[in-house]
N, CA, C and O of each residue as an XYZ file, in Angstrom:
760
protein
N     178.081    119.342     83.473
C     177.339    120.204     84.361
C     177.954    121.600     84.375
O     177.245    122.605     84.421
N     179.268    121.646     84.335
C     179.963    122.931     84.343
C     179.644    123.719     83.086
O     179.577    124.948     83.106
N     179.450    123.004     82.002
C     179.152    123.676     80.734
C     177.798    124.373     80.817
O     177.623    125.485     80.318
N     176.850    123.701     81.454
C     175.516    124.288     81.608
C     175.566    125.548     82.457
O     174.875    126.523     82.161
N     176.381    125.534     83.514
C     176.497    126.711     84.376
C     177.149    127.876     83.625
O     176.744    129.028     83.782
N     178.123    127.579     82.840
C     178.806    128.634     82.088
C     177.849    129.250     81.064
O     177.798    130.470     80.911
N     177.115    128.425     80.387
C     176.139    128.917     79.400
C     175.070    129.740     80.113
O     174.653    130.784     79.611
N     174.631    129.283     81.259
C     173.619    130.000     82.039
C     174.108    131.389     82.439
O     173.364    132.364     82.329
N     175.369    131.485     82.909
C     175.915    132.795     83.306
C     176.086    133.718     82.097
O     175.839    134.919     82.204
N     176.494    133.188     80.980
C     176.667    134.009     79.778
C     175.331    134.570     79.326
O     175.226    135.742     78.963
N     174.308    133.720     79.352
C     172.982    134.176     78.928
C     172.405    135.209     79.882
O     171.781    136.171     79.434
N     172.594    135.039     81.178
C     172.051    136.014     82.131
C     172.774    137.342     82.036
O     172.162    138.391     82.236
N     174.074    137.318     81.732
C     174.814    138.567     81.595
C     174.446    139.281     80.307
O     174.530    140.507     80.234
N     174.046    138.543     79.303
C     173.725    139.169     78.034
C     172.344    139.836     78.060
O     172.037    140.656     77.194
N     171.538    139.499     79.019
C     170.225    140.132     79.120
C     170.401    141.550     79.608
O     171.198    141.813     80.508
N     169.672    142.444     79.026
C     169.764    143.824     79.491
C     168.386    144.246     79.970
O     167.373    143.954     79.335
N     168.365    144.923     81.078
C     167.107    145.386     81.642
C     167.013    146.872     81.458
O     168.016    147.583     81.512
N     165.805    147.342     81.238
C     165.592    148.772     81.091
C     165.109    149.347     82.403
O     164.591    148.643     83.270
N     165.296    150.651     82.520
C     164.841    151.288     83.742
C     163.316    151.297     83.816
O     162.752    150.930     84.847
N     162.649    151.702     82.760
C     161.188    151.753     82.723
C     160.718    150.772     81.657
O     160.898    151.031     80.467
N     160.137    149.682     82.044
C     159.748    148.702     81.030
C     158.577    149.156     80.185
O     158.311    148.562     79.141
N     157.850    150.221     80.617
C     156.680    150.664     79.880
C     156.998    151.773     78.876
O     156.128    152.203     78.119
N     158.214    152.216     78.876
C     158.646    153.273     77.959
C     158.827    152.645     76.582
O     159.343    151.533     76.474
N     158.407    153.345     75.529
C     158.573    152.762     74.196
C     160.053    152.564     73.855
O     160.916    153.325     74.294
N     160.309    151.575     73.101
C     161.683    151.212     72.763
C     162.196    152.131     71.664
O     161.533    152.329     70.647
N     163.368    152.684     71.875
C     163.995    153.543     70.871
C     164.871    152.658     70.007
O     165.804    152.005     70.473
N     164.539    152.664     68.762
C     165.318    151.830     67.857
C     166.086    152.719     66.872
O     165.559    153.699     66.345
N     167.267    152.367     66.657
C     168.104    153.090     65.702
C     168.299    152.204     64.490
O     168.673    151.036     64.587
N     168.034    152.798     63.365
C     168.190    152.063     62.123
C     169.399    152.611     61.361
O     169.555    153.819     61.186
N     170.197    151.733     60.939
C     171.334    152.117     60.090
C     170.930    151.878     58.636
O     170.489    150.792     58.259
N     171.091    152.893     57.864
C     170.728    152.739     56.473
C     171.859    152.025     55.729
O     173.030    152.397     55.805
N     171.467    151.035     55.044
C     172.433    150.271     54.254
C     172.208    150.647     52.797
O     171.101    150.521     52.273
N     173.224    151.089     52.181
C     173.116    151.488     50.785
C     173.481    150.290     49.913
O     174.548    149.689     50.035
N     172.553    149.985     49.044
C     172.786    148.891     48.098
C     173.045    149.532     46.730
O     172.223    150.292     46.219
N     174.185    149.214     46.162
C     174.464    149.806     44.857
C     173.528    149.247     43.794
O     173.278    148.042     43.760
N     173.017    150.097     42.942
C     172.111    149.602     41.897
C     172.875    148.850     40.836
O     173.915    149.309     40.364
N     172.373    147.719     40.470
C     173.024    146.885     39.480
C     172.569    147.273     38.071
O     173.325    147.216     37.101
N     171.304    147.667     38.010
C     170.786    148.039     36.686
C     170.114    149.394     36.785
O     169.794    149.878     37.871
N     169.914    149.981     35.647
C     169.242    151.262     35.616
C     167.744    151.019     35.637
O     167.246    150.083     35.011
N     167.037    151.860     36.355
C     165.583    151.681     36.374
C     164.944    152.064     35.037
O     165.369    153.019     34.386
N     163.934    151.317     34.643
C     163.217    151.543     33.392
C     161.954    152.325     33.734
O     161.165    151.934     34.594
N     161.789    153.456     33.022
C     160.568    154.199     33.320
C     159.339    153.478     32.770
O     159.338    153.029     31.623
N     158.329    153.372     33.563
C     157.093    152.672     33.184
C     155.968    153.672     33.268
O     155.851    154.432     34.230
N     155.140    153.656     32.235
C     153.991    154.547     32.253
C     152.744    153.723     32.596
O     152.463    152.682     32.003
N     152.036    154.233     33.556
C     150.813    153.537     33.995
C     149.644    154.479     33.762
O     149.668    155.643     34.162
N     148.612    153.941     33.099
C     147.421    154.741     32.864
C     146.460    154.476     34.038
O     146.094    153.341     34.342
N     146.091    155.545     34.648
C     145.128    155.436     35.745
C     143.801    155.956     35.245
O     143.656    157.130     34.906
N     142.869    155.085     35.208
C     141.536    155.476     34.770
C     140.747    155.921     35.991
O     140.793    155.336     37.073
N     140.033    156.982     35.738
C     139.235    157.515     36.839
C     137.959    156.687     36.958
O     137.224    156.494     35.989
N     137.732    156.228     38.116
C     136.550    155.392     38.328
C     135.373    156.266     38.731
O     135.496    157.192     39.532
N     134.246    155.940     38.153
C     133.029    156.678     38.476
C     132.381    155.986     39.673
O     132.132    154.781     39.644
N     132.115    156.748     40.707
C     131.489    156.102     41.877
C     130.044    155.703     41.574
O     129.291    156.470     40.974
N     129.679    154.531     41.983
C     128.331    154.007     41.793
C     127.565    154.247     43.095
O     127.973    153.822     44.175
N     126.475    154.922     42.949
C     125.662    155.235     44.127
C     124.407    154.377     44.067
O     123.663    154.401     43.087
N     124.195    153.636     45.110
C     122.986    152.805     45.194
C     122.113    153.350     46.305
O     122.604    153.736     47.366
N     120.844    153.379     46.059
C     119.909    153.822     47.107
C     119.230    152.585     47.677
O     118.722    151.724     46.958
N     119.246    152.544     48.954
C     118.615    151.420     49.650
C     117.371    151.963     50.342
O     117.455    152.891     51.146
N     116.219    151.381     50.027
C     115.007    151.897     50.680
C     115.008    151.523     52.173
O     115.334    150.396     52.545
N     114.646    152.472     52.993
C     114.607    152.246     54.440
C     113.168    151.941     54.823
O     112.248    152.705     54.533
N     113.010    150.849     55.455
C     111.666    150.445     55.900
C     111.413    151.072     57.254
O     112.161    150.864     58.209
N     110.350    151.838     57.313
C     110.016    152.478     58.579
C     109.247    151.474     59.431
O     108.323    150.821     58.946
N     109.632    151.352     60.706
C     108.899    150.409     61.546
C     107.495    150.932     61.842
O     107.281    152.129     62.036
N     106.567    150.012     61.868
C     105.187    150.383     62.169
C     105.097    150.702     63.659
O     105.780    150.083     64.476
N     104.269    151.651     63.999
C     104.146    151.978     65.431
C     103.508    150.803     66.173
O     102.591    150.145     65.683
N     104.027    150.574     67.359
C     103.524    149.462     68.168
C     102.216    149.867     68.816
O     102.092    150.930     69.424
N     101.276    149.006     68.667
C      99.973    149.228     69.304
C      99.901    148.286     70.490
O      99.950    147.065     70.337
N      99.786    148.863     71.660
C      99.723    148.035     72.873
C      98.281    147.640     73.133
O      97.393    148.478     73.290
N      98.089    146.354     73.170
C      96.762    145.823     73.466
C      96.779    145.391     74.924
O      97.606    144.568     75.317
N      95.876    145.938     75.728
C      95.865    145.523     77.141
C      95.452    144.062     77.252
O      94.485    143.609     76.639
N      96.223    143.348     78.056
C      95.956    141.917     78.243
C      94.949    141.773     79.366
O      95.192    142.157     80.510
N      93.828    141.216     79.004
C      92.777    141.009     80.007
C      93.079    139.740     80.775
O      93.519    138.750     80.190
N      92.849    139.755     82.079
C      93.093    138.520     82.841
C      92.138    137.423     82.394
O      91.001    137.673     81.996
N      92.642    136.211     82.476
C      91.817    135.077     82.073
C      90.665    134.931     83.048
O      90.837    134.972     84.266
N      89.529    134.767     82.492
C      88.336    134.584     83.315
C      88.112    133.090     83.450
O      87.909    132.375     82.470
N      88.155    132.648     84.682
C      87.957    131.224     84.953
C      86.498    131.038     85.336
O      86.009    131.562     86.337
N      85.848    130.289     84.512
C      84.437    130.046     84.785
C      84.330    128.919     85.807
O      84.969    127.878     85.653
N      83.544    129.120     86.825
C      83.392    128.037     87.812
C      82.637    126.865     87.189
O      81.708    127.028     86.398
N      83.073    125.717     87.576
C      82.419    124.510     87.072
C      81.056    124.393     87.729
O      80.894    124.702     88.909
N      80.103    123.957     86.974
C      78.777    123.829     87.593
C      78.802    122.771     88.686
O      79.372    121.692     88.523
N      78.186    123.099     89.772
C      78.156    122.188     90.919
C      77.070    121.150     90.674
O      75.901    121.466     90.452
N      77.501    119.921     90.722
C      76.544    118.851     90.530
C      75.967    118.481     91.874
O      76.689    118.220     92.837
N      74.687    118.464     91.916
C      74.026    118.113     93.169
C      74.067    116.603     93.338
O      73.708    115.834     92.446
N      74.509    116.227     94.492
C      74.553    114.794     94.788
C      73.240    114.401     95.422
O      72.695    115.090     96.284
N      72.768    113.291     94.967
C      71.526    112.792     95.535
C      71.826    112.185     96.899
O      72.738    111.375     97.065
N      71.046    112.597     97.837
C      71.234    112.048     99.177
C      70.631    110.655     99.210
O      69.452    110.442     98.928
N      71.467    109.750     99.556
C      71.012    108.373     99.671
C      70.798    108.056    101.129
O      71.412    108.642    102.020
N      69.943    107.150    101.333
C      69.678    106.738    102.701
C      70.853    105.901    103.180
O      71.223    104.898    102.570
N      71.418    106.339    104.277
C      72.525    105.590    104.863
C      72.029    104.956    106.153
O      71.463    105.605    107.033
N      72.266    103.685    106.213
C      71.902    103.003    107.447
C      72.843    103.437    108.558
O      74.024    103.684    108.315
N      72.339    103.529    109.743
C      73.257    103.875    110.830
C      74.312    102.786    110.960
O      74.039    101.596    110.805
N      75.520    103.238    111.251
C      76.623    102.291    111.346
C      76.431    101.376    112.550
O      76.228    101.806    113.686
N      76.507    100.110    112.234
C      76.475     99.156    113.332
C      77.900     98.988    113.808
O      78.818     98.918    112.992
N      78.103     98.922    115.102
C      79.477     98.819    115.593
C      80.118     97.511    115.117
O      79.482     96.458    115.102
N      81.364     97.605    114.740
C      82.096     96.423    114.305
C      82.698     95.779    115.547
O      83.583     96.332    116.201
N      82.193     94.611    115.841
C      82.655     93.915    117.040
C      83.951     93.182    116.727
O      84.053     92.479    115.722
N      84.933     93.353    117.593
C      86.179     92.617    117.432
C      86.120     91.308    118.207
O      86.936     90.410    117.996
N      85.134     91.210    119.115
C      84.941     89.962    119.864
C      83.455     89.774    120.103
O      82.779     90.680    120.592
N      82.941     88.590    119.756
C      81.546     88.225    120.014
C      81.539     86.920    120.783
O      81.560     85.829    120.214
N      81.510     87.070    122.073
C      81.460     85.885    122.923
C      80.023     85.594    123.334
O      79.090     86.285    122.924
N      79.865     84.568    124.145
C      78.523     84.185    124.596
C      77.978     85.205    125.590
O      76.771     85.445    125.624
N      78.842     85.805    126.395
C      78.399     86.736    127.435
C      78.886     88.165    127.205
O      78.406     89.095    127.853
N      79.828     88.343    126.292
C      80.449     89.653    126.112
C      80.637     89.953    124.633
O      80.936     89.066    123.834
N      80.455     91.237    124.281
C      80.751     91.724    122.931
C      81.615     92.976    123.091
O      81.326     93.842    123.916
N      82.681     93.056    122.288
C      83.626     94.178    122.390
C      83.748     94.833    121.016
O      83.953     94.154    120.010
N      83.621     96.161    120.986
C      83.784     96.905    119.731
C      84.740     98.069    119.955
O      84.820     98.632    121.047
N      85.474     98.420    118.876
C      86.424     99.537    118.923
C      85.790    100.757    118.291
O      85.085    100.656    117.287
N      86.042    101.907    118.882
C      85.622    103.187    118.325
C      86.849    104.077    118.253
O      87.945    103.647    118.612
N      86.683    105.326    117.790
C      87.833    106.202    117.565
C      88.651    106.410    118.832
O      89.857    106.164    118.823
N      88.041    106.849    119.906
C      88.765    107.112    121.153
C      88.215    106.291    122.309
O      88.331    106.685    123.469
N      87.622    105.164    121.996
C      87.003    104.380    123.074
C      86.899    102.907    122.681
O      87.012    102.536    121.513
N      86.681    102.097    123.696
C      86.394    100.670    123.520
C      85.078    100.412    124.260
O      84.928    100.761    125.431
N      84.147     99.804    123.562
C      82.823     99.557    124.130
C      82.707     98.068    124.457
O      82.898     97.217    123.589
N      82.392     97.763    125.723
C      82.223     96.380    126.168
C      80.760     96.193    126.540
O      80.278     96.773    127.513
N      80.053     95.374    125.755
C      78.631     95.115    126.006
C      78.543     93.806    126.781
O      78.843     92.735    126.253
N      78.119     93.909    128.062
C      78.008     92.736    128.922
C      77.090     93.049    130.090
O      76.887     94.210    130.448
N      76.534     91.988    130.684
C      75.730     92.160    131.889
C      76.511     91.716    133.124
O      76.012     91.793    134.246
N      77.731     91.253    132.904
C      78.556     90.757    134.009
C      79.124     91.934    134.805
O      79.308     93.039    134.295
N      79.391     91.644    136.075
C      79.920     92.659    136.982
C      81.445     92.713    136.840
O      82.114     91.681    136.781
N      81.985     93.950    136.786
C      83.428     94.120    136.707
C      83.997     93.989    138.111
O      83.567     94.676    139.037
N      84.981     93.087    138.257
C      85.603     92.890    139.561
C      86.732     93.901    139.787
O      86.773     94.569    140.820
N      87.631     94.009    138.834
C      88.737     94.964    138.959
C      89.333     95.234    137.582
O      89.097     94.501    136.622
N      90.110     96.308    137.520
C      90.840     96.630    136.288
C      92.177     97.236    136.709
O      92.291     97.867    137.760
N      93.180     97.028    135.862
C      94.496     97.586    136.145
C      95.275     97.709    134.832
O      94.882     97.185    133.790
N      96.380     98.414    134.935
C      97.215     98.696    133.772
C      98.586     98.064    133.996
O      99.161     98.175    135.079
N      99.108     97.393    132.955
C     100.442     96.797    133.017
C     101.359     97.531    132.048
O     100.910     98.077    131.040
N     102.643     97.535    132.366
C     103.579     98.258    131.514
C     104.376     97.345    130.622
O     104.498     97.995    129.583
N     104.838     96.470    130.504
C     105.769     95.814    129.607
C     105.176     94.483    129.179
O     105.413     93.510    129.895
N     104.474     94.342    128.155
C     103.975     95.327    127.203
C     102.793     96.107    127.785
O     102.158     95.665    128.742
N     102.510     97.256    127.204
C     101.421     98.104    127.688
C     100.089     97.407    127.484
O      99.703     97.084    126.360
N      99.379     97.175    128.612
C      98.098     96.474    128.540
C      97.112     97.064    129.541
O      97.499     97.599    130.580
N      95.836     96.955    129.205
C      94.748     97.227    130.151
C      94.073     95.882    130.401
O      93.680     95.189    129.462
N      93.943     95.524    131.669
C      93.384     94.221    132.036
C      92.112     94.469    132.848
O      92.110     95.258    133.793
N      91.018     93.777    132.463
C      89.730     93.910    133.166
C      89.232     92.512    133.498
O      89.224     91.626    132.644
N      88.809     92.320    134.766
C      88.256     91.037    135.209
C      86.750     91.180    135.394
O      86.276     92.119    136.035
N      85.997     90.226    134.818
C      84.537     90.189    134.957
C      84.139     88.907    135.691
O      84.751     87.855    135.502
N      83.111     89.009    136.525
C      82.661     87.863    137.322
C      81.797     86.958    136.453
O      80.838     87.420    135.835
N      82.138     85.650    136.401
C      81.373     84.654    135.651
C      81.882     83.280    136.067
O      83.082     83.012    136.010
N      80.969     82.417    136.484
C      81.358     81.067    136.892
C      81.344     80.109    135.711
O      81.988     79.061    135.750
N      80.611     80.466    134.662
C      80.581     79.619    133.474
C      81.934     79.720    132.748
O      82.670     80.696    132.896
N      82.224     78.700    131.978
C      83.509     78.648    131.277
C      83.424     79.478    129.987
O      82.488     79.343    129.200
N      84.408     80.318    129.804
C      84.531     81.131    128.592
C      85.733     80.601    127.823
O      86.816     80.424    128.381
N      85.524     80.350    126.524
C      86.622     79.818    125.704
C      87.710     80.865    125.552
O      87.412     82.052    125.425
N      88.977     80.438    125.562
C      90.060     81.405    125.360
C      90.036     81.955    123.928
O      89.682     81.256    122.979
N      90.424     83.225    123.808
C      90.370     83.904    122.512
C      91.514     84.913    122.454
O      91.804     85.593    123.438
N      92.152     85.002    121.304
C      93.175     86.046    121.106
C      93.096     86.512    119.659
O      92.802     85.738    118.749
N      93.369     87.808    119.472
C      93.269     88.398    118.141
C      94.219     89.583    118.064
O      94.290     90.386    118.994
N      94.951     89.696    116.954
C      95.774     90.891    116.727
C      94.913     91.902    115.974
O      94.164     91.549    115.063
N      95.034     93.147    116.370
C      94.188     94.208    115.824
C      95.095     95.307    115.290
O      96.096     95.654    115.918
N      94.752     95.844    114.150
C      95.506     96.956    113.563
C      94.677     98.230    113.742
O      93.995     98.666    112.814
N      94.738     98.818    114.922
C      93.993    100.043    115.221
C      94.978    101.108    115.701
O      96.171    100.847    115.853
N      94.453    102.313    115.936
C      95.308    103.439    116.334
C      95.933    103.181    117.703
O      97.130    103.407    117.882
N      95.154    102.717    118.660
C      95.669    102.554    120.019
C      95.820    101.082    120.425
O      96.698    100.758    121.225
N      95.002    100.210    119.901
C      94.976     98.815    120.353
C      95.674     97.924    119.338
O      95.409     98.004    118.138
N      96.584     97.059    119.839
C      97.298     96.118    118.978
C      96.752     94.699    119.077
O      96.868     93.921    118.129
N      96.161     94.359    120.208
C      95.689     92.988    120.357
C      94.652     92.854    121.455
O      94.481     93.744    122.288
N      93.951     91.705    121.436
C      92.909     91.407    122.433
C      93.064     89.956    122.847
O      93.280     89.081    122.007
N      92.952     89.699    124.160
C      92.977     88.326    124.681
C      91.870     88.184    125.702
O      91.643     89.069    126.527
N      91.185     87.057    125.632
C      90.135     86.723    126.602
C      90.462     85.333    127.132
O      90.718     84.407    126.363
N      90.451     85.200    128.458
C      90.767     83.904    129.060
C      89.927     83.658    130.302
O      89.479     84.606    130.946
N      89.707     82.381    130.647
C      88.875     82.003    131.779
C      89.743     81.602    132.979
O      90.767     80.935    132.827
N      89.307     82.026    134.180
C      89.933     81.621    135.424
C      88.855     80.981    136.290
O      87.764     80.726    135.783
N      89.099     80.713    137.554
C      88.167     79.951    138.391
C      86.769     80.577    138.441
O      85.803     79.936    138.027
N      86.646     81.747    138.912
C      85.333     82.361    139.061
C      85.192     83.667    138.277
O      84.243     84.416    138.507
N      86.096     83.949    137.375
C      86.023     85.156    136.555
C      86.682     84.897    135.203
O      87.394     83.910    135.023
N      86.435     85.788    134.273
C      87.157     85.763    132.996
C      87.833     87.119    132.824
O      87.345     88.148    133.291
N      88.966     87.081    132.142
C      89.822     88.264    132.027
C      89.881     88.708    130.559
O      90.083     87.900    129.654
N      89.698     90.021    130.355
C      89.830     90.635    129.035
C      91.060     91.535    129.096
O      91.162     92.398    129.967
N      91.998     91.330    128.163
C      93.252     92.079    128.169
C      93.436     92.748    126.804
O      93.418     92.087    125.766
N      93.614     94.075    126.827
C      93.846     94.844    125.605
C      95.315     95.229    125.540
O      95.817     95.902    126.441
N      96.013     94.811    124.485
C      97.415     95.179    124.295
C      97.438     96.505    123.532
O      96.838     96.611    122.462
N      98.134     97.531    124.077
C      98.143     98.871    123.521
C      99.440     99.160    122.768
O     100.460     98.509    122.992
N      99.386    100.144    121.874
C     100.585    100.568    121.133
C     101.589    101.240    122.039
O     102.791    101.003    121.926
N     101.099    102.086    122.950
C     101.951    102.744    123.939
C     101.099    103.013    125.168
O      99.908    102.699    125.177
N     101.677    103.573    126.176
C     100.972    103.812    127.427
C     100.004    104.988    127.266
O     100.419    106.100    126.938
N      98.717    104.735    127.497
C      97.682    105.760    127.416
C      96.997    105.881    128.774
O      96.889    104.903    129.513
N      96.538    107.081    129.093
C      95.660    107.246    130.245
C      94.263    106.835    129.805
O      93.851    107.143    128.687
N      93.544    106.156    130.656
C      92.218    105.668    130.282
C      91.259    105.883    131.449
O      91.670    106.125    132.584
N      89.967    105.785    131.133
C      88.914    105.923    132.136
C      87.837    104.909    131.787
O      87.404    104.823    130.638
N      87.401    104.135    132.794
C      86.341    103.151    132.585
C      85.082    103.679    133.270
O      85.098    104.025    134.451
N      83.997    103.732    132.507
C      82.731    104.212    133.076
C      81.644    103.170    132.845
O      81.621    102.493    131.818
N      80.751    103.055    133.812
C      79.626    102.106    133.753
C      78.524    102.718    132.914
O      78.150    103.873    133.116
N      78.001    101.943    131.970
C      76.927    102.372    131.074
C      75.792    101.353    131.170
O      75.999    100.262    131.702
N      74.583    101.687    130.662
C      73.463    100.726    130.721
C      73.733     99.433    129.937
O      73.232     98.371    130.307
N      74.503     99.516    128.882
C      74.811     98.338    128.068
C      76.009     97.550    128.615
O      76.188     96.385    128.262
N      76.826     98.168    129.466
C      78.015     97.503    129.989
C      79.036     98.535    130.458
O      78.788     99.271    131.413
N      80.214     98.585    129.766
C      81.307     99.487    130.195
C      81.879    100.178    128.961
O      81.836     99.657    127.847
N      82.418    101.374    129.205
C      83.057    102.158    128.147
C      84.433    102.572    128.638
O      84.569    103.226    129.672
N      85.462    102.177    127.873
C      86.842    102.572    128.176
C      87.170    103.732    127.234
O      87.206    103.553    126.017
N      87.404    104.902    127.789
C      87.716    106.078    126.974
C      89.166    106.494    127.219
O      89.679    106.407    128.335
N      89.811    106.949    126.138
C      91.220    107.354    126.205
C      91.308    108.861    126.207
O      92.406    109.415    126.259
């Protein structure tokens, strides 16, 4: 280890730093005279004069650029095909329930209940969100349940009690509703 330290100190001391590192280095050359061993032999060299060869290269002149204005693409409209008007039958309501005394159909923002029975009461339940309507009827109504994939209604249940039958609509979420009496029965509008 001591040897390495000694070598390190010797090398660092041998380094020399200049005042201005960007200044060109001045070098001194010592001329060393080498005694000639033999006499030089005179040599005659014939230098022939070379004739310069001149080549002409034709220069191609560029043609002047002619700018052609670019016209916008004209899009021709497609001919309009006339559609033949076909007779469309008026849409019959799609009933989700067809009972003996009641028919129920779904519309965009309403539920249509076609019945001649008198509505006793209606109310709204929260967990799960339901609208419940009781209709007066002493005859027995068969129980019915159906899941529906509609915007507001998820399911329908119809069940019979002593002197009335109950229609229950299961909703996707809590909606405000209004029930109005119509000549055909009742209309529930959202």
